[in-house]
mmCIF file of C-alpha atoms in Angstrom:
data_model
loop_
_atom_site.group_PDB
_atom_site.id
_atom_site.type_symbol
_atom_site.label_atom_id
_atom_site.label_comp_id
_atom_site.label_asym_id
_atom_site.label_seq_id
_atom_site.Cartn_x
_atom_site.Cartn_y
_atom_site.Cartn_z
ATOM 1 C CA UNK A 1 -44.618 -0.740 46.049
ATOM 2 C CA UNK A 2 -44.016 2.503 44.183
ATOM 3 C CA UNK A 3 -41.126 3.508 45.621
ATOM 4 C CA UNK A 4 -39.658 0.318 44.341
ATOM 5 C CA UNK A 5 -41.017 0.528 41.122
ATOM 6 C CA UNK A 6 -39.062 3.835 40.582
ATOM 7 C CA UNK A 7 -35.849 2.824 42.439
ATOM 8 C CA UNK A 8 -35.683 0.347 39.655
ATOM 9 C CA UNK A 9 -36.374 2.029 36.863
ATOM 10 C CA UNK A 10 -34.074 4.719 37.894
ATOM 11 C CA UNK A 11 -31.398 1.873 38.402
ATOM 12 C CA UNK A 12 -32.158 0.765 34.712
ATOM 13 C CA UNK A 13 -31.660 4.389 33.487
ATOM 14 C CA UNK A 14 -28.421 4.465 35.462
ATOM 15 C CA UNK A 15 -26.645 1.106 33.717
ATOM 16 C CA UNK A 16 -27.983 2.477 30.304
ATOM 17 C CA UNK A 17 -25.615 1.327 27.529
ATOM 18 C CA UNK A 18 -26.976 2.992 24.868
ATOM 19 C CA UNK A 19 -24.600 4.229 22.481
ATOM 20 C CA UNK A 20 -25.657 8.309 23.136
ATOM 21 C CA UNK A 21 -25.451 7.927 26.645
ATOM 22 C CA UNK A 22 -21.793 5.838 26.083
ATOM 23 C CA UNK A 23 -20.379 8.581 24.052
ATOM 24 C CA UNK A 24 -17.829 10.870 25.478
ATOM 25 C CA UNK A 25 -19.309 14.366 25.636
ATOM 26 C CA UNK A 26 -17.238 17.411 25.233
ATOM 27 C CA UNK A 27 -18.610 21.420 25.189
ATOM 28 C CA UNK A 28 -16.856 23.491 22.826
ATOM 29 C CA UNK A 29 -15.462 25.453 25.346
ATOM 30 C CA UNK A 30 -13.350 23.187 27.362
ATOM 31 C CA UNK A 31 -12.372 21.928 23.164
ATOM 32 C CA UNK A 32 -11.010 25.301 22.938
ATOM 33 C CA UNK A 33 -9.330 25.163 26.246
ATOM 34 C CA UNK A 34 -7.523 21.817 25.750
ATOM 35 C CA UNK A 35 -6.544 23.103 22.586
ATOM 36 C CA UNK A 36 -4.898 26.006 24.071
ATOM 37 C CA UNK A 37 -3.345 24.269 27.005
ATOM 38 C CA UNK A 38 -1.948 21.230 24.984
ATOM 39 C CA UNK A 39 -0.412 23.748 22.304
ATOM 40 C CA UNK A 40 1.089 26.090 25.263
ATOM 41 C CA UNK A 41 2.601 23.054 27.124
ATOM 42 C CA UNK A 42 3.710 21.744 23.462
ATOM 43 C CA UNK A 43 5.596 25.073 22.646
ATOM 44 C CA UNK A 44 6.957 27.548 24.963
ATOM 45 C CA UNK A 45 6.717 30.496 22.115
ATOM 46 C CA UNK A 46 3.126 30.067 22.364
ATOM 47 C CA UNK A 47 1.375 32.520 24.546
ATOM 48 C CA UNK A 48 -2.236 34.159 24.978
ATOM 49 C CA UNK A 49 -3.251 37.582 25.708
ATOM 50 C CA UNK A 50 -6.078 39.659 25.449
ATOM 51 C CA UNK A 51 -9.011 41.370 27.906
ATOM 52 C CA UNK A 52 -9.790 38.979 31.071
ATOM 53 C CA UNK A 53 -7.708 36.094 29.602
ATOM 54 C CA UNK A 54 -5.440 35.967 32.768
ATOM 55 C CA UNK A 55 -7.190 36.600 36.094
ATOM 56 C CA UNK A 56 -10.664 36.473 35.254
ATOM 57 C CA UNK A 57 -10.243 32.972 33.313
ATOM 58 C CA UNK A 58 -11.405 34.603 29.864
ATOM 59 C CA UNK A 59 -14.589 36.581 29.323
ATOM 60 C CA UNK A 60 -16.262 33.081 28.326
ATOM 61 C CA UNK A 61 -13.932 30.772 30.271
ATOM 62 C CA UNK A 62 -12.121 29.410 27.607
ATOM 63 C CA UNK A 63 -8.970 30.238 29.170
ATOM 64 C CA UNK A 64 -9.810 28.608 32.402
ATOM 65 C CA UNK A 65 -6.983 27.606 34.567
ATOM 66 C CA UNK A 66 -3.948 28.396 32.183
ATOM 67 C CA UNK A 67 -3.049 31.687 33.626
ATOM 68 C CA UNK A 68 -2.614 29.846 36.818
ATOM 69 C CA UNK A 69 -0.631 26.956 35.218
ATOM 70 C CA UNK A 70 1.574 29.249 32.738
ATOM 71 C CA UNK A 71 1.719 32.558 34.869
ATOM 72 C CA UNK A 72 2.053 35.888 34.021
ATOM 73 C CA UNK A 73 4.389 36.034 31.129
ATOM 74 C CA UNK A 74 2.477 33.276 29.020
ATOM 75 C CA UNK A 75 -1.388 34.380 29.701
ATOM 76 C CA UNK A 76 -1.783 37.972 29.480
ATOM 77 C CA UNK A 77 -4.190 40.389 30.473
ATOM 78 C CA UNK A 78 -4.700 43.875 28.460
ATOM 79 C CA UNK A 79 -6.024 47.154 28.867
ATOM 80 C CA UNK A 80 -9.146 47.311 26.669
ATOM 81 C CA UNK A 81 -7.532 48.537 23.456
ATOM 82 C CA UNK A 82 -7.466 46.039 21.030
ATOM 83 C CA UNK A 83 -5.487 48.073 18.490
ATOM 84 C CA UNK A 84 -2.377 48.100 21.245
ATOM 85 C CA UNK A 85 -2.773 44.485 21.973
ATOM 86 C CA UNK A 86 -3.203 43.228 18.480
ATOM 87 C CA UNK A 87 -0.100 45.356 17.511
ATOM 88 C CA UNK A 88 1.735 43.730 20.332
ATOM 89 C CA UNK A 89 0.842 40.203 19.091
ATOM 90 C CA UNK A 90 1.853 41.092 15.406
ATOM 91 C CA UNK A 91 5.219 41.988 16.672
ATOM 92 C CA UNK A 92 5.650 39.669 18.897
ATOM 93 C CA UNK A 93 4.694 37.089 16.011
ATOM 94 C CA UNK A 94 7.143 38.731 13.533
ATOM 95 C CA UNK A 95 10.082 38.308 16.462
ATOM 96 C CA UNK A 96 9.246 34.559 16.269
ATOM 97 C CA UNK A 97 6.835 33.888 19.157
ATOM 98 C CA UNK A 98 3.270 32.589 18.426
ATOM 99 C CA UNK A 99 0.695 34.827 19.829
ATOM 100 C CA UNK A 100 -2.766 33.520 20.551
ATOM 101 C CA UNK A 101 -4.785 36.938 20.389
ATOM 102 C CA UNK A 102 -7.946 37.067 21.545
ATOM 103 C CA UNK A 103 -10.663 39.511 21.029
ATOM 104 C CA UNK A 104 -13.780 39.617 23.570
ATOM 105 C CA UNK A 105 -15.926 39.492 20.393
ATOM 106 C CA UNK A 106 -14.954 40.134 16.907
ATOM 107 C CA UNK A 107 -17.029 43.219 16.559
ATOM 108 C CA UNK A 108 -14.251 44.678 18.368
ATOM 109 C CA UNK A 109 -11.751 43.553 15.973
ATOM 110 C CA UNK A 110 -12.936 46.591 13.786
ATOM 111 C CA UNK A 111 -10.694 48.815 16.427
ATOM 112 C CA UNK A 112 -7.332 46.524 15.268
ATOM 113 C CA UNK A 113 -8.051 45.842 11.548
ATOM 114 C CA UNK A 114 -5.403 47.753 10.553
ATOM 115 C CA UNK A 115 -2.868 45.521 12.664
ATOM 116 C CA UNK A 116 -4.992 42.535 11.384
ATOM 117 C CA UNK A 117 -4.749 43.433 7.448
ATOM 118 C CA UNK A 118 -1.994 45.725 6.811
ATOM 119 C CA UNK A 119 0.546 44.150 9.440
ATOM 120 C CA UNK A 120 -0.183 40.763 9.960
ATOM 121 C CA UNK A 121 -1.783 39.375 6.512
ATOM 122 C CA UNK A 122 0.599 41.297 4.291
ATOM 123 C CA UNK A 123 3.914 41.013 5.821
ATOM 124 C CA UNK A 124 4.985 37.793 4.440
ATOM 125 C CA UNK A 125 4.079 38.756 0.925
ATOM 126 C CA UNK A 126 5.804 42.514 1.483
ATOM 127 C CA UNK A 127 8.871 40.947 3.157
ATOM 128 C CA UNK A 128 9.155 38.849 0.046
ATOM 129 C CA UNK A 129 8.575 35.573 2.015
ATOM 130 C CA UNK A 130 11.747 36.376 4.582
ATOM 131 C CA UNK A 131 9.100 37.482 7.174
ATOM 132 C CA UNK A 132 6.412 35.190 8.729
ATOM 133 C CA UNK A 133 3.770 36.026 10.784
ATOM 134 C CA UNK A 134 2.416 33.127 12.679
ATOM 135 C CA UNK A 135 -0.586 34.706 14.571
ATOM 136 C CA UNK A 136 -3.790 33.270 15.513
ATOM 137 C CA UNK A 137 -6.787 35.904 16.207
ATOM 138 C CA UNK A 138 -9.690 34.184 17.633
ATOM 139 C CA UNK A 139 -12.856 35.044 19.518
ATOM 140 C CA UNK A 140 -16.544 34.527 19.293
ATOM 141 C CA UNK A 141 -18.437 35.965 15.487
ATOM 142 C CA UNK A 142 -21.586 36.545 14.552
ATOM 143 C CA UNK A 143 -24.828 36.285 16.212
ATOM 144 C CA UNK A 144 -25.215 35.915 20.018
ATOM 145 C CA UNK A 145 -28.491 36.784 21.804
ATOM 146 C CA UNK A 146 -29.870 40.191 22.951
ATOM 147 C CA UNK A 147 -26.864 42.261 22.414
ATOM 148 C CA UNK A 148 -28.319 44.115 19.090
ATOM 149 C CA UNK A 149 -26.373 45.109 15.965
ATOM 150 C CA UNK A 150 -22.873 46.387 17.315
ATOM 151 C CA UNK A 151 -22.041 43.264 18.853
ATOM 152 C CA UNK A 152 -24.005 40.745 16.396
ATOM 153 C CA UNK A 153 -21.992 41.019 13.029
ATOM 154 C CA UNK A 154 -20.458 37.646 11.224
ATOM 155 C CA UNK A 155 -17.112 38.414 10.128
ATOM 156 C CA UNK A 156 -16.495 35.550 7.776
ATOM 157 C CA UNK A 157 -16.730 37.427 4.699
ATOM 158 C CA UNK A 158 -15.058 40.252 5.707
ATOM 159 C CA UNK A 159 -11.657 38.313 6.770
ATOM 160 C CA UNK A 160 -12.076 35.675 4.036
ATOM 161 C CA UNK A 161 -11.975 38.067 1.339
ATOM 162 C CA UNK A 162 -8.412 39.307 2.322
ATOM 163 C CA UNK A 163 -5.156 37.487 1.044
ATOM 164 C CA UNK A 164 -2.797 36.749 3.415
ATOM 165 C CA UNK A 165 -5.044 35.239 6.115
ATOM 166 C CA UNK A 166 -6.292 31.671 6.623
ATOM 167 C CA UNK A 167 -9.819 31.795 8.145
ATOM 168 C CA UNK A 168 -11.559 28.773 9.739
ATOM 169 C CA UNK A 169 -15.184 28.802 11.196
ATOM 170 C CA UNK A 170 -15.487 25.917 13.612
ATOM 171 C CA UNK A 171 -18.955 24.425 14.707
ATOM 172 C CA UNK A 172 -18.957 21.582 16.818
ATOM 173 C CA UNK A 173 -16.190 20.480 19.969
ATOM 174 C CA UNK A 174 -14.086 18.208 17.060
ATOM 175 C CA UNK A 175 -14.008 21.353 15.004
ATOM 176 C CA UNK A 176 -13.070 23.868 17.629
ATOM 177 C CA UNK A 177 -10.145 21.842 19.133
ATOM 178 C CA UNK A 178 -8.608 20.729 15.909
ATOM 179 C CA UNK A 179 -8.551 23.837 14.041
ATOM 180 C CA UNK A 180 -7.354 26.103 16.675
ATOM 181 C CA UNK A 181 -4.504 23.508 17.444
ATOM 182 C CA UNK A 182 -3.666 23.964 13.567
ATOM 183 C CA UNK A 183 -4.156 27.740 13.525
ATOM 184 C CA UNK A 184 -1.704 27.761 16.437
ATOM 185 C CA UNK A 185 0.911 25.473 14.407
ATOM 186 C CA UNK A 186 0.339 27.238 11.106
ATOM 187 C CA UNK A 187 3.391 29.506 10.013
ATOM 188 C CA UNK A 188 0.784 32.102 8.573
ATOM 189 C CA UNK A 189 -2.237 34.530 10.372
ATOM 190 C CA UNK A 190 -5.146 32.558 11.174
ATOM 191 C CA UNK A 191 -8.481 33.898 12.213
ATOM 192 C CA UNK A 192 -10.380 31.361 14.287
ATOM 193 C CA UNK A 193 -14.149 32.702 14.014
ATOM 194 C CA UNK A 194 -15.932 30.926 17.151
ATOM 195 C CA UNK A 195 -19.320 31.149 18.024
ATOM 196 C CA UNK A 196 -20.462 32.281 21.712
ATOM 197 C CA UNK A 197 -24.035 30.455 21.535
ATOM 198 C CA UNK A 198 -22.159 26.688 21.443
ATOM 199 C CA UNK A 199 -19.348 27.614 24.007
ATOM 200 C CA UNK A 200 -21.692 25.316 26.585
ATOM 201 C CA UNK A 201 -23.035 23.232 24.128
ATOM 202 C CA UNK A 202 -21.624 19.422 24.464
ATOM 203 C CA UNK A 203 -21.228 17.264 21.606
ATOM 204 C CA UNK A 204 -20.038 13.481 20.933
ATOM 205 C CA UNK A 205 -16.362 13.449 20.265
ATOM 206 C CA UNK A 206 -14.269 10.114 19.900
ATOM 207 C CA UNK A 207 -10.571 9.030 21.631
ATOM 208 C CA UNK A 208 -8.963 10.388 18.372
ATOM 209 C CA UNK A 209 -10.231 14.115 19.156
ATOM 210 C CA UNK A 210 -9.132 13.760 23.121
ATOM 211 C CA UNK A 211 -5.688 12.788 22.033
ATOM 212 C CA UNK A 212 -3.160 15.470 22.606
ATOM 213 C CA UNK A 213 -2.095 14.933 18.503
ATOM 214 C CA UNK A 214 -5.513 15.558 17.068
ATOM 215 C CA UNK A 215 -5.387 18.450 14.401
ATOM 216 C CA UNK A 216 -7.789 18.885 11.713
ATOM 217 C CA UNK A 217 -5.939 20.339 7.913
ATOM 218 C CA UNK A 218 -7.332 23.660 7.160
ATOM 219 C CA UNK A 219 -9.126 24.133 4.291
ATOM 220 C CA UNK A 220 -10.876 20.900 4.281
ATOM 221 C CA UNK A 221 -14.557 20.791 4.565
ATOM 222 C CA UNK A 222 -16.498 17.778 6.561
ATOM 223 C CA UNK A 223 -19.727 16.013 5.057
ATOM 224 C CA UNK A 224 -21.933 15.950 8.253
ATOM 225 C CA UNK A 225 -24.593 13.923 6.828
ATOM 226 C CA UNK A 226 -24.897 12.155 3.419
ATOM 227 C CA UNK A 227 -27.439 12.576 0.871
ATOM 228 C CA UNK A 228 -28.294 12.350 -3.030
ATOM 229 C CA UNK A 229 -31.255 14.925 -3.564
ATOM 230 C CA UNK A 230 -29.552 18.727 -2.871
ATOM 231 C CA UNK A 231 -26.733 19.750 -0.832
ATOM 232 C CA UNK A 232 -26.439 22.031 2.043
ATOM 233 C CA UNK A 233 -23.497 23.985 2.704
ATOM 234 C CA UNK A 234 -23.093 26.035 5.845
ATOM 235 C CA UNK A 235 -20.496 27.216 8.592
ATOM 236 C CA UNK A 236 -20.162 27.670 12.327
ATOM 237 C CA UNK A 237 -23.906 27.903 13.809
ATOM 238 C CA UNK A 238 -25.717 27.348 10.797
ATOM 239 C CA UNK A 239 -24.159 24.120 9.942
ATOM 240 C CA UNK A 240 -26.751 23.170 13.129
ATOM 241 C CA UNK A 241 -29.652 25.099 11.141
ATOM 242 C CA UNK A 242 -28.935 23.235 8.399
ATOM 243 C CA UNK A 243 -28.432 19.243 9.987
ATOM 244 C CA UNK A 244 -32.055 20.310 11.816
ATOM 245 C CA UNK A 245 -33.379 20.915 8.115
ATOM 246 C CA UNK A 246 -31.990 17.997 6.775
ATOM 247 C CA UNK A 247 -33.368 15.892 9.420
ATOM 248 C CA UNK A 248 -36.908 17.356 8.797
ATOM 249 C CA UNK A 249 -36.669 16.978 4.629
ATOM 250 C CA UNK A 250 -35.861 12.992 5.603
ATOM 251 C CA UNK A 251 -39.260 12.782 7.017
ATOM 252 C CA UNK A 252 -40.733 14.116 3.277
ATOM 253 C CA UNK A 253 -38.747 11.705 1.595
ATOM 254 C CA UNK A 254 -35.887 14.199 0.706
ATOM 255 C CA UNK A 255 -32.291 13.111 1.377
ATOM 256 C CA UNK A 256 -30.335 16.500 2.067
ATOM 257 C CA UNK A 257 -26.431 16.029 2.035
ATOM 258 C CA UNK A 258 -24.850 18.739 4.386
ATOM 259 C CA UNK A 259 -21.576 20.125 4.356
ATOM 260 C CA UNK A 260 -19.835 22.071 6.958
ATOM 261 C CA UNK A 261 -17.188 24.138 5.608
ATOM 262 C CA UNK A 262 -14.926 24.497 8.615
ATOM 263 C CA UNK A 263 -12.738 26.636 6.416
ATOM 264 C CA UNK A 264 -13.882 29.949 5.021
ATOM 265 C CA UNK A 265 -10.415 30.250 3.384
ATOM 266 C CA UNK A 266 -9.263 28.572 1.632
ATOM 267 C CA UNK A 267 -12.294 27.695 0.718
ATOM 268 C CA UNK A 268 -12.755 23.576 0.062
ATOM 269 C CA UNK A 269 -14.465 23.870 -3.158
ATOM 270 C CA UNK A 270 -13.521 20.418 -4.242
ATOM 271 C CA UNK A 271 -15.911 18.662 -1.614
ATOM 272 C CA UNK A 272 -18.546 21.243 -2.524
ATOM 273 C CA UNK A 273 -18.174 20.611 -6.310
ATOM 274 C CA UNK A 274 -18.070 16.924 -6.092
ATOM 275 C CA UNK A 275 -21.414 16.856 -3.857
ATOM 276 C CA UNK A 276 -23.374 19.188 -6.251
ATOM 277 C CA UNK A 277 -22.541 17.297 -8.850
ATOM 278 C CA UNK A 278 -24.388 13.910 -7.436
ATOM 279 C CA UNK A 279 -27.145 15.908 -6.033
ATOM 280 C CA UNK A 280 -27.668 18.521 -8.835
ATOM 281 C CA UNK A 281 -29.147 21.220 -6.463
ATOM 282 C CA UNK A 282 -27.124 23.502 -3.934
ATOM 283 C CA UNK A 283 -28.687 25.450 -1.181
ATOM 284 C CA UNK A 284 -26.065 27.840 1.002
ATOM 285 C CA UNK A 285 -26.916 28.423 4.852
ATOM 286 C CA UNK A 286 -25.040 31.244 6.473
ATOM 287 C CA UNK A 287 -25.863 33.847 9.627
ATOM 288 C CA UNK A 288 -24.317 36.668 7.852
ATOM 289 C CA UNK A 289 -25.634 39.331 5.396
ATOM 290 C CA UNK A 290 -26.186 38.470 1.757
ATOM 291 C CA UNK A 291 -24.616 41.067 0.031
ATOM 292 C CA UNK A 292 -20.849 39.533 -0.787
ATOM 293 C CA UNK A 293 -21.313 36.813 1.560
ATOM 294 C CA UNK A 294 -20.080 33.111 1.944
ATOM 295 C CA UNK A 295 -22.972 32.018 -0.200
ATOM 296 C CA UNK A 296 -22.513 34.472 -2.869
ATOM 297 C CA UNK A 297 -18.898 33.294 -3.231
ATOM 298 C CA UNK A 298 -19.985 29.649 -3.360
ATOM 299 C CA UNK A 299 -22.414 30.584 -6.326
ATOM 300 C CA UNK A 300 -19.498 32.352 -8.118
ATOM 301 C CA UNK A 301 -17.287 29.033 -7.906
ATOM 302 C CA UNK A 302 -19.928 27.168 -9.169
ATOM 303 C CA UNK A 303 -20.837 29.442 -12.183
ATOM 304 C CA UNK A 304 -17.059 29.246 -13.020
ATOM 305 C CA UNK A 305 -16.791 25.764 -12.959
ATOM 306 C CA UNK A 306 -18.152 22.744 -15.057
ATOM 307 C CA UNK A 307 -20.321 21.616 -11.542
ATOM 308 C CA UNK A 308 -22.540 24.824 -13.094
ATOM 309 C CA UNK A 309 -23.397 22.672 -16.034
ATOM 310 C CA UNK A 310 -24.277 19.993 -13.412
ATOM 311 C CA UNK A 311 -27.461 21.957 -11.520
ATOM 312 C CA UNK A 312 -30.761 21.162 -12.264
ATOM 313 C CA UNK A 313 -31.882 24.424 -10.774
ATOM 314 C CA UNK A 314 -30.499 27.993 -9.705
ATOM 315 C CA UNK A 315 -28.476 28.042 -6.373
ATOM 316 C CA UNK A 316 -30.480 29.548 -3.337
ATOM 317 C CA UNK A 317 -28.824 31.334 -0.388
ATOM 318 C CA UNK A 318 -29.991 31.657 2.784
ATOM 319 C CA UNK A 319 -28.730 34.360 4.953
ATOM 320 C CA UNK A 320 -29.222 36.769 7.637
ATOM 321 C CA UNK A 321 -31.460 39.694 6.935
ATOM 322 C CA UNK A 322 -29.930 42.591 5.360
ATOM 323 C CA UNK A 323 -30.472 44.742 8.566
ATOM 324 C CA UNK A 324 -28.409 45.647 11.395
ATOM 325 C CA UNK A 325 -29.363 43.344 13.971
ATOM 326 C CA UNK A 326 -32.251 44.200 16.086
ATOM 327 C CA UNK A 327 -32.242 44.034 19.953
ATOM 328 C CA UNK A 328 -36.077 42.708 20.339
ATOM 329 C CA UNK A 329 -35.839 38.989 20.951
ATOM 330 C CA UNK A 330 -38.671 38.763 18.310
ATOM 331 C CA UNK A 331 -36.966 40.397 15.768
ATOM 332 C CA UNK A 332 -33.555 39.070 16.213
ATOM 333 C CA UNK A 333 -34.878 36.003 15.323
ATOM 334 C CA UNK A 334 -36.604 37.046 12.515
ATOM 335 C CA UNK A 335 -33.502 38.514 11.304
ATOM 336 C CA UNK A 336 -31.650 34.950 11.235
ATOM 337 C CA UNK A 337 -31.987 31.953 9.259
ATOM 338 C CA UNK A 338 -34.496 29.518 10.841
ATOM 339 C CA UNK A 339 -34.799 25.734 9.955
ATOM 340 C CA UNK A 340 -38.142 26.547 8.336
ATOM 341 C CA UNK A 341 -36.306 29.102 5.503
ATOM 342 C CA UNK A 342 -34.160 26.358 4.894
ATOM 343 C CA UNK A 343 -36.762 23.925 4.168
ATOM 344 C CA UNK A 344 -38.496 26.504 1.944
ATOM 345 C CA UNK A 345 -35.694 27.284 0.171
ATOM 346 C CA UNK A 346 -35.049 23.419 -0.753
ATOM 347 C CA UNK A 347 -38.699 23.111 -1.388
ATOM 348 C CA UNK A 348 -38.559 25.971 -3.756
ATOM 349 C CA UNK A 349 -35.092 24.705 -5.610
ATOM 350 C CA UNK A 350 -36.669 21.153 -5.870
ATOM 351 C CA UNK A 351 -40.091 22.050 -6.805
ATOM 352 C CA UNK A 352 -41.836 20.736 -4.143
ATOM 353 C CA UNK A 353 -45.066 22.106 -3.045
#
């Protein structure tokens, strides 16, 4: 009797037709892999190089299967020398190829920052527009888990500071695929700041996202959740923190509008301004450090625009703590913005006790 009941229940679950179960799921890792595969298939000038990207299928398996499909000339394992292989990639881009240069983590891109900034970002300007550098620098950025101070920095503010670069910071699978494809097709250097913590996370995607022609525009944010009381602006994994906070706030009658920036340079100020003019309140959320951060830039843009006069309270920043990332698990959590931090910030801005 009990067995028959269990089988019936299992059968019902197996044939569930709910939206959540029926939605197509795609991990961020597979979204990035599909973007690379589709663009390499579309354009033979596109190639991938970096540490362990070929025979090992990538340190995070983002390039899985590409070496076997495209061979040694288009998926290239490099020595552990970021300055060297970033320089090779920039030179190849100047010569007309479209390299995708993977850093195992963007913390290591500091070894190659002269190539990224002085060679890639400035050449189009210094050549009076005669030399394009169509290169993509991509890899995991920001805090991972248990990798301490030297492997946990967010480079969003670092690279978005520099003219000549475009900088995107995808959150979910739709962002990852659409923005990486746009970056590869772009005529200028694009920095793609991924997040290791979401590589294995599945997100629902539409048929449009799975299409080979799906590309997202660089410089356009996405409203993840509409609201009327306060605007939450975030990028990368902080979008998740903002969404969870918005869900908690909704239970208290506070409707927060959540904006996923997607692009850090150019910054979609128009979407931010329109939202703030509607909600009259703003909280920014990011994992990076507070000084000269993305939130700081958004605050300045608001101050310099008529949107400032629509604010009913000061803008509040929720950021990572102003310290090198601790190794201890509890301290690591304390150093990163959490949902309660966002909820507290919203309550302070709205004057809710």
